[in-house]
C-alpha cells in the first residue's frame, strides 16, 4: 500500500483511473480544495462521503461502491442526497493546512470497512460507525443512516461528561475498586507546587479529560497536601501521574515523562488495557477520528466561507 500523506505527490497508482465508468452517472469523486464546500453551501443538500484505498485494489473494493451506487438510485435516495466516493488520498481536501492524513496500513487497508461520513443540511457531520471505528455497510443499514441524516434526526454516540473527578482517601476504595474501567490519577500538592504550576496542571488535566471522553478510562486528581498518599503509589515529586489497568489496580504504573498534555495522553494510550478508540498506542489520533474532526470543521457554517 502507498504509505504517504494524503495530498502529497505522488498519488497512489491508478489514482486518476481507478473509478469505474459504470458508477459515474450517480456518484462523484471529491473535487480539489474548497469546491465541495462551495457547492454544498449553494443548495445545502445532505452529502455522503465514502473513502477507502480504492486505488490499491478496486476489484476487491468495488463491492462497497456498488452498495453506495444502489443507494444513490433516482428512485431511492439519489434525489435527496449527493454521493461522493474517492480514494483516501483525496481526503487532504478536508485539511488543507497541513495534509495530516496518512494513507497507511494502520489507518485503512483493503480488508477494512470503508470510512463513511455524512453532512446534513445544516452542516452537522456524522460518522457511519462508533467511537472504535467504521461498521459494515450494507444497503439497509446505510440507508437507515442516510435517512436519519436527511431527516435531521441522526445522533452521535454518547460520550461521557469530560470531567476530572476529585478523589480523597474517604472515597478511595469506592471509586477505585467499584469500577471495571481503567483509571488515570494525578497527585498534586495545592500549596507546594505553586499557583502557576497547579493552574497549568489543571488546564492540562481538563484537556486530557476532553480527549478521553469517548474512552473507557476514568480520570481523577488528588490533592495530597495534608493527606496521606495511598499505598503502592510512589509519589516522588508532585505532580505525579499514574495509570491503573482495570484488572491490575494493585499495580499502579507511574508516568516517567515530563508531564504535559501530550505526554499524559501518550502515557494513557500506551498503558490502556485495550487500545483506545480514538488513539493508537503512541497517542496519535486514529484516521477515522481525525477525519471526523476535520470534516466537521470543513462543513461548519460558523467558519469563514471566504476561505473556500
mmCIF file of C-alpha atoms in Angstrom:
data_model
loop_
_atom_site.group_PDB
_atom_site.id
_atom_site.type_symbol
_atom_site.label_atom_id
_atom_site.label_comp_id
_atom_site.label_asym_id
_atom_site.label_seq_id
_atom_site.Cartn_x
_atom_site.Cartn_y
_atom_site.Cartn_z
ATOM 1 C CA UNK A 1 0.000 0.000 0.000
ATOM 2 C CA UNK A 2 1.069 3.571 -0.620
ATOM 3 C CA UNK A 3 2.177 4.846 2.779
ATOM 4 C CA UNK A 4 2.366 8.592 2.434
ATOM 5 C CA UNK A 5 0.406 11.641 3.458
ATOM 6 C CA UNK A 6 -2.807 12.302 1.559
ATOM 7 C CA UNK A 7 -2.461 15.138 -0.927
ATOM 8 C CA UNK A 8 1.296 14.904 -1.322
ATOM 9 C CA UNK A 9 2.794 13.644 -4.568
ATOM 10 C CA UNK A 10 3.000 11.085 -5.867
ATOM 11 C CA UNK A 11 -0.578 9.848 -5.576
ATOM 12 C CA UNK A 12 -1.108 6.091 -5.330
ATOM 13 C CA UNK A 13 -1.004 4.083 -8.563
ATOM 14 C CA UNK A 14 -4.224 4.208 -10.573
ATOM 15 C CA UNK A 15 -5.468 7.198 -8.580
ATOM 16 C CA UNK A 16 -6.735 9.009 -11.665
ATOM 17 C CA UNK A 17 -8.195 5.965 -13.382
ATOM 18 C CA UNK A 18 -9.492 3.593 -10.685
ATOM 19 C CA UNK A 19 -13.082 4.916 -10.639
ATOM 20 C CA UNK A 20 -15.290 2.590 -12.746
ATOM 21 C CA UNK A 21 -17.190 4.241 -15.569
ATOM 22 C CA UNK A 22 -20.378 2.364 -14.657
ATOM 23 C CA UNK A 23 -20.794 4.419 -11.468
ATOM 24 C CA UNK A 24 -20.304 7.904 -12.855
ATOM 25 C CA UNK A 25 -23.983 8.620 -13.552
ATOM 26 C CA UNK A 26 -24.833 8.641 -9.824
ATOM 27 C CA UNK A 27 -21.584 9.040 -7.903
ATOM 28 C CA UNK A 28 -18.978 11.793 -7.942
ATOM 29 C CA UNK A 29 -15.334 11.956 -6.955
ATOM 30 C CA UNK A 30 -14.224 14.594 -4.479
ATOM 31 C CA UNK A 31 -13.191 17.884 -6.108
ATOM 32 C CA UNK A 32 -9.999 19.688 -5.158
ATOM 33 C CA UNK A 33 -9.681 22.236 -2.364
ATOM 34 C CA UNK A 34 -12.855 24.088 -1.307
ATOM 35 C CA UNK A 35 -15.115 23.259 -4.228
ATOM 36 C CA UNK A 36 -17.165 20.716 -2.290
ATOM 37 C CA UNK A 37 -17.889 23.186 0.492
ATOM 38 C CA UNK A 38 -18.730 25.961 -2.003
ATOM 39 C CA UNK A 39 -21.181 23.834 -3.981
ATOM 40 C CA UNK A 40 -22.744 22.429 -0.810
ATOM 41 C CA UNK A 41 -23.388 25.939 0.520
ATOM 42 C CA UNK A 42 -25.469 26.776 -2.550
ATOM 43 C CA UNK A 43 -28.111 24.071 -2.112
ATOM 44 C CA UNK A 44 -27.395 22.606 1.353
ATOM 45 C CA UNK A 45 -28.211 19.081 0.245
ATOM 46 C CA UNK A 46 -27.269 16.273 2.598
ATOM 47 C CA UNK A 47 -23.985 14.812 1.393
ATOM 48 C CA UNK A 48 -22.404 11.370 1.791
ATOM 49 C CA UNK A 49 -18.622 10.904 1.536
ATOM 50 C CA UNK A 50 -17.179 7.395 1.164
ATOM 51 C CA UNK A 51 -13.401 6.889 1.446
ATOM 52 C CA UNK A 52 -11.208 3.825 1.031
ATOM 53 C CA UNK A 53 -7.920 2.761 -0.538
ATOM 54 C CA UNK A 54 -9.785 2.154 -3.782
ATOM 55 C CA UNK A 55 -6.753 2.811 -5.983
ATOM 56 C CA UNK A 56 -4.904 -0.106 -4.374
ATOM 57 C CA UNK A 57 -7.393 -2.812 -5.367
ATOM 58 C CA UNK A 58 -10.607 -1.650 -6.985
ATOM 59 C CA UNK A 59 -11.505 -5.268 -7.773
ATOM 60 C CA UNK A 60 -11.663 -6.163 -4.089
ATOM 61 C CA UNK A 61 -13.272 -2.881 -3.018
ATOM 62 C CA UNK A 62 -15.800 -2.429 -5.827
ATOM 63 C CA UNK A 63 -18.428 -4.091 -3.599
ATOM 64 C CA UNK A 64 -18.543 -1.018 -1.344
ATOM 65 C CA UNK A 65 -19.032 1.352 -4.268
ATOM 66 C CA UNK A 66 -21.824 -0.877 -5.556
ATOM 67 C CA UNK A 67 -23.751 -0.522 -2.276
ATOM 68 C CA UNK A 68 -23.495 3.268 -2.462
ATOM 69 C CA UNK A 69 -24.429 3.239 -6.147
ATOM 70 C CA UNK A 70 -27.652 1.341 -5.445
ATOM 71 C CA UNK A 71 -28.449 3.731 -2.632
ATOM 72 C CA UNK A 72 -27.967 6.693 -4.979
ATOM 73 C CA UNK A 73 -30.556 5.459 -7.489
ATOM 74 C CA UNK A 74 -33.055 8.179 -8.547
ATOM 75 C CA UNK A 75 -35.925 6.221 -7.028
ATOM 76 C CA UNK A 76 -34.007 5.588 -3.832
ATOM 77 C CA UNK A 77 -32.039 8.441 -2.219
ATOM 78 C CA UNK A 78 -30.458 9.968 -5.302
ATOM 79 C CA UNK A 79 -32.988 12.775 -5.340
ATOM 80 C CA UNK A 80 -32.386 13.708 -1.709
ATOM 81 C CA UNK A 81 -28.641 13.425 -1.238
ATOM 82 C CA UNK A 82 -25.323 13.925 -3.037
ATOM 83 C CA UNK A 83 -22.897 10.992 -3.094
ATOM 84 C CA UNK A 84 -19.100 11.239 -3.265
ATOM 85 C CA UNK A 85 -16.735 8.258 -3.441
ATOM 86 C CA UNK A 86 -12.957 8.570 -3.596
ATOM 87 C CA UNK A 87 -9.599 7.160 -2.634
ATOM 88 C CA UNK A 88 -8.287 8.212 0.766
ATOM 89 C CA UNK A 89 -5.522 10.203 -0.891
ATOM 90 C CA UNK A 90 -8.104 12.824 -1.873
ATOM 91 C CA UNK A 91 -9.148 13.316 1.766
ATOM 92 C CA UNK A 92 -6.493 16.035 2.004
ATOM 93 C CA UNK A 93 -9.200 18.486 0.905
ATOM 94 C CA UNK A 94 -10.630 18.301 4.426
ATOM 95 C CA UNK A 95 -7.397 19.528 5.997
ATOM 96 C CA UNK A 96 -5.547 21.689 3.502
ATOM 97 C CA UNK A 97 -3.487 23.421 6.189
ATOM 98 C CA UNK A 98 -1.093 20.561 6.861
ATOM 99 C CA UNK A 99 -2.221 17.489 4.874
ATOM 100 C CA UNK A 100 -2.159 15.444 8.068
ATOM 101 C CA UNK A 101 -3.979 12.281 6.957
ATOM 102 C CA UNK A 102 -1.633 9.347 6.470
ATOM 103 C CA UNK A 103 -2.661 6.772 3.880
ATOM 104 C CA UNK A 104 -1.005 3.782 5.508
ATOM 105 C CA UNK A 105 -1.668 0.257 6.716
ATOM 106 C CA UNK A 106 -2.507 1.497 10.186
ATOM 107 C CA UNK A 107 -5.350 3.741 9.076
ATOM 108 C CA UNK A 108 -7.124 1.703 6.419
ATOM 109 C CA UNK A 109 -6.338 -1.470 4.483
ATOM 110 C CA UNK A 110 -8.003 -3.367 1.662
ATOM 111 C CA UNK A 111 -9.598 -5.571 4.337
ATOM 112 C CA UNK A 112 -11.069 -2.617 6.260
ATOM 113 C CA UNK A 113 -14.608 -1.309 6.070
ATOM 114 C CA UNK A 114 -14.895 1.990 4.183
ATOM 115 C CA UNK A 115 -14.835 5.275 6.090
ATOM 116 C CA UNK A 116 -18.245 6.891 5.582
ATOM 117 C CA UNK A 117 -19.257 10.386 6.684
ATOM 118 C CA UNK A 118 -22.416 12.392 6.050
ATOM 119 C CA UNK A 119 -23.203 16.095 6.375
ATOM 120 C CA UNK A 120 -26.813 17.197 6.810
ATOM 121 C CA UNK A 121 -28.402 20.386 5.504
ATOM 122 C CA UNK A 122 -27.123 22.431 8.450
ATOM 123 C CA UNK A 123 -23.528 21.232 8.161
ATOM 124 C CA UNK A 124 -23.619 18.778 11.037
ATOM 125 C CA UNK A 125 -21.442 15.749 10.267
ATOM 126 C CA UNK A 126 -21.947 12.126 11.317
ATOM 127 C CA UNK A 127 -19.791 9.011 11.067
ATOM 128 C CA UNK A 128 -21.118 5.630 9.961
ATOM 129 C CA UNK A 129 -19.716 3.680 12.877
ATOM 130 C CA UNK A 130 -18.950 4.229 16.527
ATOM 131 C CA UNK A 131 -16.037 5.521 18.582
ATOM 132 C CA UNK A 132 -13.966 2.434 17.791
ATOM 133 C CA UNK A 133 -14.209 2.768 14.016
ATOM 134 C CA UNK A 134 -16.344 2.073 10.938
ATOM 135 C CA UNK A 135 -19.008 -0.616 10.787
ATOM 136 C CA UNK A 136 -20.059 -2.967 7.994
ATOM 137 C CA UNK A 137 -22.153 -1.076 5.439
ATOM 138 C CA UNK A 138 -24.970 -2.975 3.775
ATOM 139 C CA UNK A 139 -27.811 -1.438 1.809
ATOM 140 C CA UNK A 140 -30.282 -1.480 4.695
ATOM 141 C CA UNK A 141 -28.021 -0.118 7.439
ATOM 142 C CA UNK A 142 -26.533 2.567 5.203
ATOM 143 C CA UNK A 143 -29.985 3.609 4.017
ATOM 144 C CA UNK A 144 -31.176 3.963 7.620
ATOM 145 C CA UNK A 145 -28.120 6.091 8.383
ATOM 146 C CA UNK A 146 -28.717 8.337 5.357
ATOM 147 C CA UNK A 147 -32.450 8.628 6.113
ATOM 148 C CA UNK A 148 -31.658 9.885 9.605
ATOM 149 C CA UNK A 149 -29.162 12.409 8.233
ATOM 150 C CA UNK A 150 -31.636 13.644 5.602
ATOM 151 C CA UNK A 151 -34.441 13.995 8.159
ATOM 152 C CA UNK A 152 -32.175 15.735 10.670
ATOM 153 C CA UNK A 153 -32.646 13.087 13.353
ATOM 154 C CA UNK A 154 -29.209 11.438 13.241
ATOM 155 C CA UNK A 155 -27.402 11.344 16.581
ATOM 156 C CA UNK A 156 -23.773 10.981 17.556
ATOM 157 C CA UNK A 157 -22.631 8.290 20.010
ATOM 158 C CA UNK A 158 -22.903 9.437 23.601
ATOM 159 C CA UNK A 159 -19.627 10.380 25.255
ATOM 160 C CA UNK A 160 -19.008 10.894 28.957
ATOM 161 C CA UNK A 161 -19.039 14.320 30.541
ATOM 162 C CA UNK A 162 -15.358 15.360 30.214
ATOM 163 C CA UNK A 163 -14.643 15.935 33.897
ATOM 164 C CA UNK A 164 -11.648 15.338 36.129
ATOM 165 C CA UNK A 165 -13.118 13.981 39.346
ATOM 166 C CA UNK A 166 -11.651 14.845 42.729
ATOM 167 C CA UNK A 167 -10.821 11.876 44.910
ATOM 168 C CA UNK A 168 -9.900 11.633 48.598
ATOM 169 C CA UNK A 169 -8.942 8.851 50.975
ATOM 170 C CA UNK A 170 -12.546 8.707 52.175
ATOM 171 C CA UNK A 171 -13.830 7.876 48.699
ATOM 172 C CA UNK A 172 -10.755 5.994 47.506
ATOM 173 C CA UNK A 173 -11.907 2.380 47.727
ATOM 174 C CA UNK A 174 -15.371 3.129 46.408
ATOM 175 C CA UNK A 175 -14.118 4.951 43.318
ATOM 176 C CA UNK A 176 -11.015 2.894 42.617
ATOM 177 C CA UNK A 177 -12.286 -0.634 43.002
ATOM 178 C CA UNK A 178 -16.003 -0.422 42.253
ATOM 179 C CA UNK A 179 -15.362 0.290 38.575
ATOM 180 C CA UNK A 180 -14.203 -2.052 35.825
ATOM 181 C CA UNK A 181 -12.665 0.845 33.923
ATOM 182 C CA UNK A 182 -9.024 1.752 33.562
ATOM 183 C CA UNK A 183 -8.119 4.687 35.797
ATOM 184 C CA UNK A 184 -5.651 7.551 35.442
ATOM 185 C CA UNK A 185 -4.897 9.647 38.520
ATOM 186 C CA UNK A 186 -2.789 12.723 39.146
ATOM 187 C CA UNK A 187 -1.411 13.517 42.613
ATOM 188 C CA UNK A 188 -0.595 17.168 43.238
ATOM 189 C CA UNK A 189 0.132 19.453 46.186
ATOM 190 C CA UNK A 190 -2.060 22.549 46.215
ATOM 191 C CA UNK A 191 0.481 24.552 48.252
ATOM 192 C CA UNK A 192 3.870 23.066 47.471
ATOM 193 C CA UNK A 193 3.660 23.308 43.671
ATOM 194 C CA UNK A 194 2.635 26.945 43.497
ATOM 195 C CA UNK A 195 -0.320 28.589 41.798
ATOM 196 C CA UNK A 196 1.239 28.779 38.328
ATOM 197 C CA UNK A 197 2.253 25.113 38.238
ATOM 198 C CA UNK A 198 -1.101 23.904 39.505
ATOM 199 C CA UNK A 199 -3.049 26.194 37.185
ATOM 200 C CA UNK A 200 -1.201 24.759 34.197
ATOM 201 C CA UNK A 201 -1.659 21.225 35.520
ATOM 202 C CA UNK A 202 -5.421 21.664 35.947
ATOM 203 C CA UNK A 203 -5.704 23.029 32.401
ATOM 204 C CA UNK A 204 -3.776 20.034 31.082
ATOM 205 C CA UNK A 205 -5.992 17.617 33.004
ATOM 206 C CA UNK A 206 -9.142 19.288 31.668
ATOM 207 C CA UNK A 207 -7.735 18.977 28.145
ATOM 208 C CA UNK A 208 -6.949 15.315 28.749
ATOM 209 C CA UNK A 209 -10.456 14.664 30.079
ATOM 210 C CA UNK A 210 -11.911 16.090 26.878
ATOM 211 C CA UNK A 211 -9.674 13.866 24.746
ATOM 212 C CA UNK A 212 -10.683 10.781 26.749
ATOM 213 C CA UNK A 213 -14.430 11.428 26.901
ATOM 214 C CA UNK A 214 -15.181 8.634 24.418
ATOM 215 C CA UNK A 215 -12.776 6.180 26.082
ATOM 216 C CA UNK A 216 -13.237 3.637 28.889
ATOM 217 C CA UNK A 217 -10.774 5.474 31.111
ATOM 218 C CA UNK A 218 -11.724 7.399 34.252
ATOM 219 C CA UNK A 219 -9.625 10.417 35.210
ATOM 220 C CA UNK A 220 -9.069 11.540 38.806
ATOM 221 C CA UNK A 221 -6.982 14.087 40.678
ATOM 222 C CA UNK A 222 -5.992 14.102 44.361
ATOM 223 C CA UNK A 223 -4.604 16.936 46.438
ATOM 224 C CA UNK A 224 -2.050 15.349 48.771
ATOM 225 C CA UNK A 225 -1.450 18.477 50.864
ATOM 226 C CA UNK A 226 -2.103 17.411 54.450
ATOM 227 C CA UNK A 227 -3.208 13.964 53.303
ATOM 228 C CA UNK A 228 -1.680 10.516 53.348
ATOM 229 C CA UNK A 229 -0.738 9.086 49.962
ATOM 230 C CA UNK A 230 -2.390 5.713 49.239
ATOM 231 C CA UNK A 231 -0.176 2.643 49.485
ATOM 232 C CA UNK A 232 1.765 1.470 46.415
ATOM 233 C CA UNK A 233 1.855 4.955 44.888
ATOM 234 C CA UNK A 234 5.454 6.178 44.964
ATOM 235 C CA UNK A 235 4.921 9.901 44.584
ATOM 236 C CA UNK A 236 8.463 11.204 44.208
ATOM 237 C CA UNK A 237 7.873 14.828 43.342
ATOM 238 C CA UNK A 238 4.314 16.041 42.805
ATOM 239 C CA UNK A 239 2.648 16.392 40.465
ATOM 240 C CA UNK A 240 2.864 12.695 39.647
ATOM 241 C CA UNK A 241 0.670 10.817 37.182
ATOM 242 C CA UNK A 242 -0.276 7.132 37.470
ATOM 243 C CA UNK A 243 -2.290 4.611 35.497
ATOM 244 C CA UNK A 244 -4.208 1.603 36.813
ATOM 245 C CA UNK A 245 -5.323 -1.047 34.358
ATOM 246 C CA UNK A 246 -8.778 -2.460 35.040
ATOM 247 C CA UNK A 247 -7.537 -5.891 36.112
ATOM 248 C CA UNK A 248 -4.238 -4.686 37.625
ATOM 249 C CA UNK A 249 -5.320 -1.979 40.074
ATOM 250 C CA UNK A 250 -2.933 -3.312 42.684
ATOM 251 C CA UNK A 251 -0.051 -2.448 40.353
ATOM 252 C CA UNK A 252 -0.071 1.299 39.567
ATOM 253 C CA UNK A 253 2.144 2.447 36.701
ATOM 254 C CA UNK A 254 3.982 5.746 37.125
ATOM 255 C CA UNK A 255 4.431 8.148 34.221
ATOM 256 C CA UNK A 256 8.140 8.802 33.670
ATOM 257 C CA UNK A 257 7.639 11.510 31.077
ATOM 258 C CA UNK A 258 7.819 15.183 31.945
ATOM 259 C CA UNK A 259 4.157 15.982 32.475
ATOM 260 C CA UNK A 260 2.280 17.952 29.865
ATOM 261 C CA UNK A 261 -0.952 17.343 27.996
ATOM 262 C CA UNK A 262 0.620 15.303 25.204
ATOM 263 C CA UNK A 263 2.808 13.102 27.403
ATOM 264 C CA UNK A 264 -0.131 12.300 29.675
ATOM 265 C CA UNK A 265 -2.246 11.303 26.671
ATOM 266 C CA UNK A 266 0.587 9.174 25.310
ATOM 267 C CA UNK A 267 1.096 7.508 28.703
ATOM 268 C CA UNK A 268 -2.602 6.603 28.898
ATOM 269 C CA UNK A 269 -2.605 5.336 25.300
ATOM 270 C CA UNK A 270 0.484 3.189 25.895
ATOM 271 C CA UNK A 271 -0.905 1.517 29.005
ATOM 272 C CA UNK A 272 -4.668 1.185 28.496
ATOM 273 C CA UNK A 273 -5.999 -2.366 28.860
ATOM 274 C CA UNK A 274 -7.352 -2.192 25.327
ATOM 275 C CA UNK A 275 -6.146 0.172 22.641
ATOM 276 C CA UNK A 276 -8.048 3.443 22.880
ATOM 277 C CA UNK A 277 -10.873 4.092 20.425
ATOM 278 C CA UNK A 278 -9.519 7.392 19.094
ATOM 279 C CA UNK A 279 -5.761 6.992 19.690
ATOM 280 C CA UNK A 280 -3.140 4.402 18.835
ATOM 281 C CA UNK A 281 -0.517 3.200 21.301
ATOM 282 C CA UNK A 282 1.692 6.196 20.521
ATOM 283 C CA UNK A 283 -1.075 8.614 21.427
ATOM 284 C CA UNK A 284 -1.670 9.659 17.816
ATOM 285 C CA UNK A 285 -5.259 10.134 16.730
ATOM 286 C CA UNK A 286 -6.576 7.321 14.531
ATOM 287 C CA UNK A 287 -7.588 8.043 10.961
ATOM 288 C CA UNK A 288 -11.361 7.611 11.367
ATOM 289 C CA UNK A 289 -11.382 10.039 14.309
ATOM 290 C CA UNK A 290 -9.009 12.523 12.686
ATOM 291 C CA UNK A 291 -11.103 12.654 9.530
ATOM 292 C CA UNK A 292 -14.294 13.137 11.540
ATOM 293 C CA UNK A 293 -12.861 16.157 13.335
ATOM 294 C CA UNK A 294 -11.666 17.801 10.126
ATOM 295 C CA UNK A 295 -14.779 17.005 8.079
ATOM 296 C CA UNK A 296 -16.877 18.534 10.858
ATOM 297 C CA UNK A 297 -14.705 21.620 10.673
ATOM 298 C CA UNK A 298 -14.946 21.670 6.873
ATOM 299 C CA UNK A 299 -18.758 21.816 6.852
ATOM 300 C CA UNK A 300 -19.059 24.046 9.923
ATOM 301 C CA UNK A 301 -21.181 27.032 8.878
ATOM 302 C CA UNK A 302 -19.604 29.263 11.517
ATOM 303 C CA UNK A 303 -16.299 29.096 9.655
ATOM 304 C CA UNK A 304 -15.427 31.917 7.295
ATOM 305 C CA UNK A 305 -16.702 30.717 3.946
ATOM 306 C CA UNK A 306 -14.420 33.125 2.059
ATOM 307 C CA UNK A 307 -11.602 30.691 2.812
ATOM 308 C CA UNK A 308 -13.290 28.288 0.451
#
